[in-house]
Tab-separated table of C-alpha atoms and ligand atoms in Angstrom:
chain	number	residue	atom	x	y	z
A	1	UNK	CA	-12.129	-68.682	151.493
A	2	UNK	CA	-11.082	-67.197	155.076
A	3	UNK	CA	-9.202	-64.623	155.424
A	4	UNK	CA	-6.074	-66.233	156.047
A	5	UNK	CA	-6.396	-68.214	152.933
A	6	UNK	CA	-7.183	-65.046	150.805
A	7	UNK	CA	-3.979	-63.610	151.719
A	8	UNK	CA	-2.304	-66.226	150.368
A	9	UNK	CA	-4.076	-67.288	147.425
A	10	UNK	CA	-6.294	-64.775	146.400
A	11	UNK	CA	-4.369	-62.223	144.042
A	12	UNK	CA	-2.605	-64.962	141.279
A	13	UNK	CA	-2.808	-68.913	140.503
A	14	UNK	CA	0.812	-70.587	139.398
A	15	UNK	CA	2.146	-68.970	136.601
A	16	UNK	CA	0.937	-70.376	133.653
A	17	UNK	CA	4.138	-69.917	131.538
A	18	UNK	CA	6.677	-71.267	133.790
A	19	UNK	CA	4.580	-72.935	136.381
A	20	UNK	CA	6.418	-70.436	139.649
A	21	UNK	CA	4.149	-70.664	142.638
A	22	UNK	CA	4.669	-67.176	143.458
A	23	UNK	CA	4.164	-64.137	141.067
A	24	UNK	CA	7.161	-62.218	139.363
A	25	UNK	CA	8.055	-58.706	139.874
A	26	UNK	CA	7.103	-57.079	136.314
A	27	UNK	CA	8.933	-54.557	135.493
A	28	UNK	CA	8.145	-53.794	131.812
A	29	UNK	CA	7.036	-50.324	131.154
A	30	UNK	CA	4.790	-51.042	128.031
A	31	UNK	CA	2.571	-53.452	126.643
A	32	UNK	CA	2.496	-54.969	122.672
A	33	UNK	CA	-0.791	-54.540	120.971
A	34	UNK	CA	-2.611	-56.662	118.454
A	35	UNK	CA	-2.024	-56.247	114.226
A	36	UNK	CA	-5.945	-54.804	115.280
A	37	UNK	CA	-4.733	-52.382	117.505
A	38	UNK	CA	-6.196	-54.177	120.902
A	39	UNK	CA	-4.132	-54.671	123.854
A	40	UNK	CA	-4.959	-58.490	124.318
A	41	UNK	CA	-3.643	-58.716	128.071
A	42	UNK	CA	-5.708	-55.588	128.934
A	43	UNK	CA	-2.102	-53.506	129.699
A	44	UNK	CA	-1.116	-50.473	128.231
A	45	UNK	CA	1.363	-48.541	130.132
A	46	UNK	CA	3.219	-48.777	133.495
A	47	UNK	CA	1.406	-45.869	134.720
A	48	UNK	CA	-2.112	-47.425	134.091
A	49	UNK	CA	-1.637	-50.738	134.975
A	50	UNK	CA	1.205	-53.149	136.052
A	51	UNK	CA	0.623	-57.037	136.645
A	52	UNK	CA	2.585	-56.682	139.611
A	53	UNK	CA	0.632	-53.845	141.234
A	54	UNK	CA	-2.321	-55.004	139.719
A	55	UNK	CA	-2.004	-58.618	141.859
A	56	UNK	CA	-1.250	-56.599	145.265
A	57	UNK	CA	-4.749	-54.592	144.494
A	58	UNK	CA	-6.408	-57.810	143.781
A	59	UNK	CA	-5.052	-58.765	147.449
A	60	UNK	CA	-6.034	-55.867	149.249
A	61	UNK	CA	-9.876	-55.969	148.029
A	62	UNK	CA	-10.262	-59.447	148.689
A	63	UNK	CA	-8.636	-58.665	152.443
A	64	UNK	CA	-11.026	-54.993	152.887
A	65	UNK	CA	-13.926	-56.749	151.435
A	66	UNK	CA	-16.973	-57.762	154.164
A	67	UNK	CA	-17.518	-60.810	152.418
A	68	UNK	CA	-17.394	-63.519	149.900
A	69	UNK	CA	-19.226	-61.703	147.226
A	70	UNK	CA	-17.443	-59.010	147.702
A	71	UNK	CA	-14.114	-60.478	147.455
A	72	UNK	CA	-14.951	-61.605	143.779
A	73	UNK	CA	-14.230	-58.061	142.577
A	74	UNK	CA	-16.794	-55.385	144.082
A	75	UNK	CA	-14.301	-54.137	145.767
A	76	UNK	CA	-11.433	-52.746	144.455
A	77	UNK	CA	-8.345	-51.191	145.476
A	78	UNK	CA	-5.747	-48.531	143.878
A	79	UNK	CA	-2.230	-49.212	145.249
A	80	UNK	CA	-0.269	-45.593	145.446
A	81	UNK	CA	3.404	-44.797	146.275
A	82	UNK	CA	2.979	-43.669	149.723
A	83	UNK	CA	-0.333	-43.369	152.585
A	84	UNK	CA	0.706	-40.169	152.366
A	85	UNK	CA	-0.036	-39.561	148.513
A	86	UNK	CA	-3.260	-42.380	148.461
A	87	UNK	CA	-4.808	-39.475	151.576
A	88	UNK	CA	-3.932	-36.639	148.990
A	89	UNK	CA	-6.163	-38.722	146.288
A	90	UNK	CA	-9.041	-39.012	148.647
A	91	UNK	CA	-8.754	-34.881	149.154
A	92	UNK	CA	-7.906	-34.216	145.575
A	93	UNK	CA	-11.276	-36.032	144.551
A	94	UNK	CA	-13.244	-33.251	146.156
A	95	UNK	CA	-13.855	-29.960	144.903
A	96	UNK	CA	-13.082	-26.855	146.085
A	97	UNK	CA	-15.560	-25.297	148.272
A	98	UNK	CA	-16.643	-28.725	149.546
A	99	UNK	CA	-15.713	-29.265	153.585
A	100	UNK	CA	-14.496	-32.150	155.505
A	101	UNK	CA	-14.863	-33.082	159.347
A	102	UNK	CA	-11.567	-34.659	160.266
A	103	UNK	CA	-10.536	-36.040	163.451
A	104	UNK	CA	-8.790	-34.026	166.294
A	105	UNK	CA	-6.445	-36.949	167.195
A	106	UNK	CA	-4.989	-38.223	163.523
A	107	UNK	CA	-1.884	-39.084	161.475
A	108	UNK	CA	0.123	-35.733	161.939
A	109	UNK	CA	1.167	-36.060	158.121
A	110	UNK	CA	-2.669	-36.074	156.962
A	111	UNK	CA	-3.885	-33.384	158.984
A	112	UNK	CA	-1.359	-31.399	157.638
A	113	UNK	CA	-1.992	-31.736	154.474
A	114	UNK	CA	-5.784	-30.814	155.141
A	115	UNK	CA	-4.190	-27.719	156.847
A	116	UNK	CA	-1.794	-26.692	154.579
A	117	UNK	CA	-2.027	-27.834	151.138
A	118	UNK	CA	-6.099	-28.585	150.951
A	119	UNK	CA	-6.857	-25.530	153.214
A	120	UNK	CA	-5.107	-23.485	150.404
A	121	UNK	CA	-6.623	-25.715	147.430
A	122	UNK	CA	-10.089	-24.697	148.777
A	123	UNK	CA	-11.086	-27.433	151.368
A	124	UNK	CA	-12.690	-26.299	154.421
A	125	UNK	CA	-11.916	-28.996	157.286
A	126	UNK	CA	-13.521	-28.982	160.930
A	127	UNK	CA	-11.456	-31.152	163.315
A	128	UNK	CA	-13.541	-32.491	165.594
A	129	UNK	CA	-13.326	-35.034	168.771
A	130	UNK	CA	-14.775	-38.677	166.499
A	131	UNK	CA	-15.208	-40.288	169.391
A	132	UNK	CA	-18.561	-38.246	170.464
A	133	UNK	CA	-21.540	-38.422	167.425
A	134	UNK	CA	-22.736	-35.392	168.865
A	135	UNK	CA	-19.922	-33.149	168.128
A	136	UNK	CA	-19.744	-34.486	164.421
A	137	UNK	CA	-23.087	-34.360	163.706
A	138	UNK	CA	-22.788	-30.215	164.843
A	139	UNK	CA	-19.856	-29.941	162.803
A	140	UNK	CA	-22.168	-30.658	159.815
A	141	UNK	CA	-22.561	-27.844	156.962
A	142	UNK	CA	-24.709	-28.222	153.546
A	143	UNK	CA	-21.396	-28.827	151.999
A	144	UNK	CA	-20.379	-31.618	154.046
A	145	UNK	CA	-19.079	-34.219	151.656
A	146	UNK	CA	-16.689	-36.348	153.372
A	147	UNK	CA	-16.054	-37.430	156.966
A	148	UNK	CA	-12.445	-38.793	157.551
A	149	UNK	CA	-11.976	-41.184	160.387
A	150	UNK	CA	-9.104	-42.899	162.094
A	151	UNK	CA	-9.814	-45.776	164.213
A	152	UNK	CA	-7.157	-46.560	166.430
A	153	UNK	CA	-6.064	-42.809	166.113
A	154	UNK	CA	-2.869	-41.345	166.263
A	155	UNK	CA	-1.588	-40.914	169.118
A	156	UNK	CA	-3.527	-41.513	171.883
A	157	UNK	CA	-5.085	-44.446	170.030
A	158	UNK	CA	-8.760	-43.200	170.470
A	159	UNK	CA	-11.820	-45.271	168.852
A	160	UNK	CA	-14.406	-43.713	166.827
A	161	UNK	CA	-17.992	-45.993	165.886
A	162	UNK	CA	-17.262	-46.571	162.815
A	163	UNK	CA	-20.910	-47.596	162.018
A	164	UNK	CA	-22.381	-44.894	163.877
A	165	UNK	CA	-20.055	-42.141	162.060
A	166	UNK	CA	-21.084	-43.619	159.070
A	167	UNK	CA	-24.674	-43.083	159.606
A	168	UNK	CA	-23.907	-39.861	160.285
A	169	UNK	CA	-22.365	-39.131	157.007
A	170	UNK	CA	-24.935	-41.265	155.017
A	171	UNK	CA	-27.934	-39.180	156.475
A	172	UNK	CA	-26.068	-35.993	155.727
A	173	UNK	CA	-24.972	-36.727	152.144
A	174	UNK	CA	-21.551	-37.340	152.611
A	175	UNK	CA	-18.998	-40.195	152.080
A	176	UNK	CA	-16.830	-41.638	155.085
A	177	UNK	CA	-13.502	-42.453	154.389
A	178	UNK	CA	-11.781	-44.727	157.425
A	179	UNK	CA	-7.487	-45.041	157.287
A	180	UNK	CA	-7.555	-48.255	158.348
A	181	UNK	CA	-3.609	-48.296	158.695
A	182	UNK	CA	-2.980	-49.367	162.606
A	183	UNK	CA	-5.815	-51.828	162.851
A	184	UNK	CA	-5.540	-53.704	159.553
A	185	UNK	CA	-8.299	-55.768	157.674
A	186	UNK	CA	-7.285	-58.328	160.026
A	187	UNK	CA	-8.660	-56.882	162.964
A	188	UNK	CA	-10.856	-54.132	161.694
A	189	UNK	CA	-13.093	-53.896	158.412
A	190	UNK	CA	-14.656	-50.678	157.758
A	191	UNK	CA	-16.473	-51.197	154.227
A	192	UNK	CA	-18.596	-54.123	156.110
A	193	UNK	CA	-19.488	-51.457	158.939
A	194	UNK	CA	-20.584	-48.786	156.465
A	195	UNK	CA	-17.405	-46.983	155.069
A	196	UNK	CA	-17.481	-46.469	151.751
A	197	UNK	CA	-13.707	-45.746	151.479
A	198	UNK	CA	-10.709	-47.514	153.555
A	199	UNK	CA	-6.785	-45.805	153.304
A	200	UNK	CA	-3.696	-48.164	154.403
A	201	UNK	CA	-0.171	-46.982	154.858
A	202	UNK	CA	1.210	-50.318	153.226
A	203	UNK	CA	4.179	-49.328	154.792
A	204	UNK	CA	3.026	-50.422	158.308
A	205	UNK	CA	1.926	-53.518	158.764
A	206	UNK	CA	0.668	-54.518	155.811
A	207	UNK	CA	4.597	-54.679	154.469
A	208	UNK	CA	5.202	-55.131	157.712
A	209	UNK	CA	8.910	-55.218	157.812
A	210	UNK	CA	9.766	-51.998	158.080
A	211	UNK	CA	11.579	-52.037	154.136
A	212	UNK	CA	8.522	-50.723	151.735
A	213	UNK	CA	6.564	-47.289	151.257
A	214	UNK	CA	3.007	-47.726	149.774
A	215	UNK	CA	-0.699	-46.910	150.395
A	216	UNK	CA	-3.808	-47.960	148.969
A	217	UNK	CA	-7.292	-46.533	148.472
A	218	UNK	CA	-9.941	-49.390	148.772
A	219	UNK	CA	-13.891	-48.961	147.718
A	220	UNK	CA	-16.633	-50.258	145.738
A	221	UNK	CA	-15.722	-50.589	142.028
A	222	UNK	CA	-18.995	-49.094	141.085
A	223	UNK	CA	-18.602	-45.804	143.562
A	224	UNK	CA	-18.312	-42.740	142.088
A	225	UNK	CA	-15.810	-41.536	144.828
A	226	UNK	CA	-13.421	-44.716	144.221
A	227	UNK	CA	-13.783	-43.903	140.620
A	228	UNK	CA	-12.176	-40.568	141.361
A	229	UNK	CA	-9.804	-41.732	143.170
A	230	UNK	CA	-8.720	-44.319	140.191
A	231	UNK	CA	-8.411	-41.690	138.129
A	232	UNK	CA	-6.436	-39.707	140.243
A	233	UNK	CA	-4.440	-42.433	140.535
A	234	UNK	CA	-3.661	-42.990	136.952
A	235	UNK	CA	-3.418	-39.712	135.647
A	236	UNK	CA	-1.163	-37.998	138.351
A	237	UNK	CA	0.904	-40.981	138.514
A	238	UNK	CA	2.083	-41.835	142.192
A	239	UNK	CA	1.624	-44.952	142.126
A	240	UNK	CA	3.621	-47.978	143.822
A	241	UNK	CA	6.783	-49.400	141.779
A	242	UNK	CA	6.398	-53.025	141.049
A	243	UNK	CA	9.302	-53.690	143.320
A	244	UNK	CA	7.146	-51.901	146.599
A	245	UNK	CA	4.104	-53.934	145.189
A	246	UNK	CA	5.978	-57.210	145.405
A	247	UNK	CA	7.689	-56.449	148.941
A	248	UNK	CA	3.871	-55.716	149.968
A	249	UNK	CA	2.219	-58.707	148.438
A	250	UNK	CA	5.252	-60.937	150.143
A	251	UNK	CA	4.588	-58.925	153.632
A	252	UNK	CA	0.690	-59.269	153.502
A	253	UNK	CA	0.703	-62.944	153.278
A	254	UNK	CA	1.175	-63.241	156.896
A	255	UNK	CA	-0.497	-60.452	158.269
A	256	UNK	CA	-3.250	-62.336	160.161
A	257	UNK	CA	-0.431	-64.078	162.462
A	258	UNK	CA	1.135	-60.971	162.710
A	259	UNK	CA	-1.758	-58.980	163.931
A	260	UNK	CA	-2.199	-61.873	166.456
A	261	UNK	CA	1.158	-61.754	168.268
A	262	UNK	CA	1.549	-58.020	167.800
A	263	UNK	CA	-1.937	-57.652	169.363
A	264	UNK	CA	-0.829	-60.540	172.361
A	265	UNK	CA	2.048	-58.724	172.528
A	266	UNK	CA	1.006	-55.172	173.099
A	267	UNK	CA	-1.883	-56.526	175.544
A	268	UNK	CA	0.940	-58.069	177.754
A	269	UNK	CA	3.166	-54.410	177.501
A	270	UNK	CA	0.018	-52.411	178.240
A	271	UNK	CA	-0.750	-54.543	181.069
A	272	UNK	CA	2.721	-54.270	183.292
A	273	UNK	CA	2.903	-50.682	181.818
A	274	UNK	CA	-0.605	-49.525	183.819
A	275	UNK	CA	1.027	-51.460	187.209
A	276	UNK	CA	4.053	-49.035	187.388
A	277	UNK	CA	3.587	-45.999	188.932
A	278	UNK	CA	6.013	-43.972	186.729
A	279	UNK	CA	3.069	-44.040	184.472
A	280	UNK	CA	0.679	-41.387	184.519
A	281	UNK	CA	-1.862	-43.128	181.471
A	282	UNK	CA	-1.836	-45.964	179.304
A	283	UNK	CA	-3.519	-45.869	175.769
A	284	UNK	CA	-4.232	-48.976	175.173
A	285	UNK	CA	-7.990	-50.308	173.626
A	286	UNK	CA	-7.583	-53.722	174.594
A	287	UNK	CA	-7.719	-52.919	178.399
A	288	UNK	CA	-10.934	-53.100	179.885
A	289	UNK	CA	-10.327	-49.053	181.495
A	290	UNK	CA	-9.892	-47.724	177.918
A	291	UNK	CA	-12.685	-45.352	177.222
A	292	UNK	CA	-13.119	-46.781	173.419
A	293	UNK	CA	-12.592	-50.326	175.151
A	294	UNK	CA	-16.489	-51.312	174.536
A	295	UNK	CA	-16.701	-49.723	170.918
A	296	UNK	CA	-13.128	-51.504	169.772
A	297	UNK	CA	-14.206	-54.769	171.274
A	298	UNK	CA	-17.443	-54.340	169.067
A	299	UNK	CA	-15.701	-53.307	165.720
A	300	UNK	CA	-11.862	-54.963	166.411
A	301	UNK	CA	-10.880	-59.070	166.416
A	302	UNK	CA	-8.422	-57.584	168.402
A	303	UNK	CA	-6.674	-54.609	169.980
A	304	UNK	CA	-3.678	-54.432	167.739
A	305	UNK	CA	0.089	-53.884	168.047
A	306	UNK	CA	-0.062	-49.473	169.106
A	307	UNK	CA	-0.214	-48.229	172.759
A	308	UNK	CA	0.878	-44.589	174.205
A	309	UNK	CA	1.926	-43.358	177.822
A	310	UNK	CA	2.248	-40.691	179.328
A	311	UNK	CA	4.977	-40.608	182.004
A	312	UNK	CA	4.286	-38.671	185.461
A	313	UNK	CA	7.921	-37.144	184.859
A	314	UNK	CA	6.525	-35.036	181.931
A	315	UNK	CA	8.853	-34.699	178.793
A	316	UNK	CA	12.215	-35.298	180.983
A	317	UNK	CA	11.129	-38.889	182.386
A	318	UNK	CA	9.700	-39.681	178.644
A	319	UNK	CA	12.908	-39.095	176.790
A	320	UNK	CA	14.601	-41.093	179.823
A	321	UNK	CA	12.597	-43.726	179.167
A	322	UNK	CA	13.443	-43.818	175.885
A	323	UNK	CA	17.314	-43.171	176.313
A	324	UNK	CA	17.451	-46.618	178.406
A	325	UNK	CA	15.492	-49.217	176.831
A	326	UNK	CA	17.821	-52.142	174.525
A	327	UNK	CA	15.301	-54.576	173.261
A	328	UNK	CA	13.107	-51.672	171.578
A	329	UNK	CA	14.474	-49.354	169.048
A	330	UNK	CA	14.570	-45.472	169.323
A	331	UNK	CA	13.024	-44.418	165.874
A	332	UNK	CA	9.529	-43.012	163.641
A	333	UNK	CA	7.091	-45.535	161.921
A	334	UNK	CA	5.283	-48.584	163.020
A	335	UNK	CA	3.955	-52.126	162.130
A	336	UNK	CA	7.746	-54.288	161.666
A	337	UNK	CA	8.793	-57.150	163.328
A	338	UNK	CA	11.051	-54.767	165.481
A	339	UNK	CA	8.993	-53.051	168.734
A	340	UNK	CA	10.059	-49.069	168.276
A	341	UNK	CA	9.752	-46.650	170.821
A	342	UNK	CA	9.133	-42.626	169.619
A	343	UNK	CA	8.675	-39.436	171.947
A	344	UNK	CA	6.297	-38.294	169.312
A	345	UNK	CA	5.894	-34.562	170.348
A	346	UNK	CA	9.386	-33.844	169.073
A	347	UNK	CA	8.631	-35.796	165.732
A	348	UNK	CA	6.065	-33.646	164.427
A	349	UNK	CA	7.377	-30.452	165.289
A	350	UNK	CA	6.093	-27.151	167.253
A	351	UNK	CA	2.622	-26.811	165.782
A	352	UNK	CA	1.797	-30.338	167.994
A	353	UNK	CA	-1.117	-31.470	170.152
A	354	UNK	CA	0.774	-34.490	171.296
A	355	UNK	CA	1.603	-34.286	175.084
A	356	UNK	CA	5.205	-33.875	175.405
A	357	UNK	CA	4.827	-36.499	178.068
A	358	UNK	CA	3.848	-39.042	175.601
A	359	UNK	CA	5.850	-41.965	174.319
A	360	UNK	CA	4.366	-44.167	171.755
A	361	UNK	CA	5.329	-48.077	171.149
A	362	UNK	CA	5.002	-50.196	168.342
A	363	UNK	CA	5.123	-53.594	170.032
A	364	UNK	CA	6.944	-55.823	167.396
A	365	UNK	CA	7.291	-59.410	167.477
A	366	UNK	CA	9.973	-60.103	169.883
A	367	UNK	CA	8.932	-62.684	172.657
A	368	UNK	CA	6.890	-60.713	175.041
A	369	UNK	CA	9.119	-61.702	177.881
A	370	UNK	CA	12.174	-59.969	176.502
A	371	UNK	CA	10.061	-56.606	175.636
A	372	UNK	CA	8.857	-56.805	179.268
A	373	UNK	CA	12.192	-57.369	181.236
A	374	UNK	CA	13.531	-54.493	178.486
A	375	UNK	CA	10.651	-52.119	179.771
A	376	UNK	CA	11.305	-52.669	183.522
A	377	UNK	CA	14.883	-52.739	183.526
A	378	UNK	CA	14.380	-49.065	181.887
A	379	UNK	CA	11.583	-47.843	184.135
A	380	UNK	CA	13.818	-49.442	187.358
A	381	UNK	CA	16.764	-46.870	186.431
A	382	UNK	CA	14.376	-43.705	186.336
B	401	LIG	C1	2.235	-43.701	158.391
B	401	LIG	C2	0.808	-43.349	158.382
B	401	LIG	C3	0.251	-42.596	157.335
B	401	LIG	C4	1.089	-42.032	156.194
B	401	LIG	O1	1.609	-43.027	155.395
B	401	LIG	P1	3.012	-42.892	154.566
B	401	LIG	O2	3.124	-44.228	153.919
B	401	LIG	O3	4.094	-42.585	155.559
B	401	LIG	O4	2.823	-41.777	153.603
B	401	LIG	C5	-1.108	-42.322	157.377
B	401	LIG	N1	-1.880	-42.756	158.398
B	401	LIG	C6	-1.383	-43.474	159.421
B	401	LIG	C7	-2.293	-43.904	160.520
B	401	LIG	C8	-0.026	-43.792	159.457
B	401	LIG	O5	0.469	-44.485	160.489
């Protein structure tokens, strides 16, 4: 099966009871056993396993996995109740002492928690620039056991090899863990390049309607690491609701169309965005000036639905820009229907690297000619 027909068929069959094409939402919090004790469904408690859940992590291994063998159930995934808490789950599987090389350009929220809750916990992390081997492979120590990798990062959508990186870690010892969250197993596949762990922030575009908070942890079922991270997952207990799985599962069904207009969509925004001359830089990897334009175009379908500017006004022209447009929303998050606009600086605070002249777009799925006269129309009143 292709991927588009795994995303539609490959986490449940019609329900054998009542014959519904899709699957319920499950909300039962325990299980019946056997007169003999056994639990003859294989579920026990809420906590350890829900249908519901347990159909959504069917869906996302059979998206992450390379191939066809793998998509019959060497690959596995662990759904979670946030990115946020499936990231923690990756850190809490280490031990204390060990040390992680983490991007320079990442997800605020997870290099945060490196900073200040693993930092703390006993985690030493070197942020380095992923997008040059060289630098990671200095940043190596004996106790080097995990590389973390974001590919598109975040902000200023920078690509890192993810088969290269991966050698890196391999050769060293270590694991590499890729969050896959802004390119998607639509566009980008990281196990099939050599990652031996992939993180999602369901609550991008794999929901994809801006209404569900989830991660997931995807691996090999027989890795130790993804082992660890099952457990974690069981035992501390954030895990999604049946209610967030459902949402997801609904969401992911369509997420190779998606990824294809947002993708065409964010191609044609980049585009008149580096012919204006209010614009100092345009992060984009699908065009051809992108320094990570080569690597993406090796390891991505397709350039995805994220792009950053940076306005020649600094901070003052950024927030103008953003005061002015109509078609795109003001407001955090990414990977709806809905394009959003964000000065990101002033999201994450003082302790930012983010340019204050940066603005970063989510390009939804409006048509592209109303996002472009929106864009215009706001640049034209600077
Ligand atoms: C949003 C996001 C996260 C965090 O996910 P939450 O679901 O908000 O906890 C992690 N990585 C990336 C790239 C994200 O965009």
């Amino acid at each position: 099966m292709r991927f588009e027909t795994r995303a539609i068929h490959a986490d449940h069959e019609s329900d054998p009871v009542t014959g519904a094409i899709m699957p319920p939402i499950h909300l039962s919090t325990t299980f019946e056993r056997d007169p003999d004790g056994a639990y003859p469904h294989g579920y026990t408690y809420i906590r350890n396993d829900n249908p519901t859940r347990g159909a959504l992590e069917r869906l996302l291994a059979a998206l992450e996995a390379g191939d066809e063998a793998d998509a019959g159930g060497a690959v596995e995934a662990a759904a979670f109740a946030s990115g946020s808490a499936a990231t923690s789950a990756v850190f809490q599987s280490l031990a204390p002492g060990d040390h992680v090389i983490a991007p320079d350009d990442a997800y605020y929220g997870s290099s945060n928690l490196l900073r200040t809750v693993f930092g703390p916990w006993g985690l030493e992390t070197t942020f380095v620039n992923m997008t040059d081997p060289a630098a990671v492979e200095a940043a190596l120590r004996p106790n080097t056991r995990l590389i973390w990798v974001e590919t598109p990062s975040n902000p200023l959508l920078k690509i890192t090899d993810i088969a290269r990186i991966s050698a890196i870690a391999h050769a060293a010892g270590a694991a590499l863990a890729c969050d896959n969250t802004w390119a998607t197993p639509a566009l980008q596949r990281p196990l099939a390049l050599g990652a031996d762990l992939v993180m999602h922030s369901t609550t991008k575009y794999l929901g994809g309607h801006s209404d569900t908070l989830g991660g997931a942890i995807i691996g090999r079922a027989d890795g130790a690491l993804f082992n660890r991270v099952r457990t974690l997952q069981r035992a501390g207990g954030a895990v999604l609701s049946p209610f967030d799985s459902w949402l997801t599962l609904r969401g992911a069904r369509t997420l190779a169309y998606r990824m294809r207009g947002h993708s065409a969509n964010a191609l044609a925004v980049a585009r008149l965005l580096a012919s204006r001359s209010e614009i100092e830089a345009v992060h984009y990897p699908g065009l051809p000036e992108h320094p990570g334009h080569d690597v993406a175009a090796r390891q991505m379908a397709l350039a995805g639905g994220m792009l950053s500017i940076q306005m020649r006004g600094g901070e003052a022209a950024a927030v103008a820009l953003a005061a002015r447009v109509r078609v795109f929303t003001r407001a955090t998050s990414l990977g709806g229907v809905e394009s959003l606009i964000e000065h990101r600086a002033s999201v994450e605070g003082p302790q930012t690297r983010t340019p204050r002249n940066l603005l970063r777009l989510s390009v939804g799925l409006e048509h592209p000619d109303d996002l472009l006269a929106d864009l215009e129309q706001a640049l034209n009143t600077l």
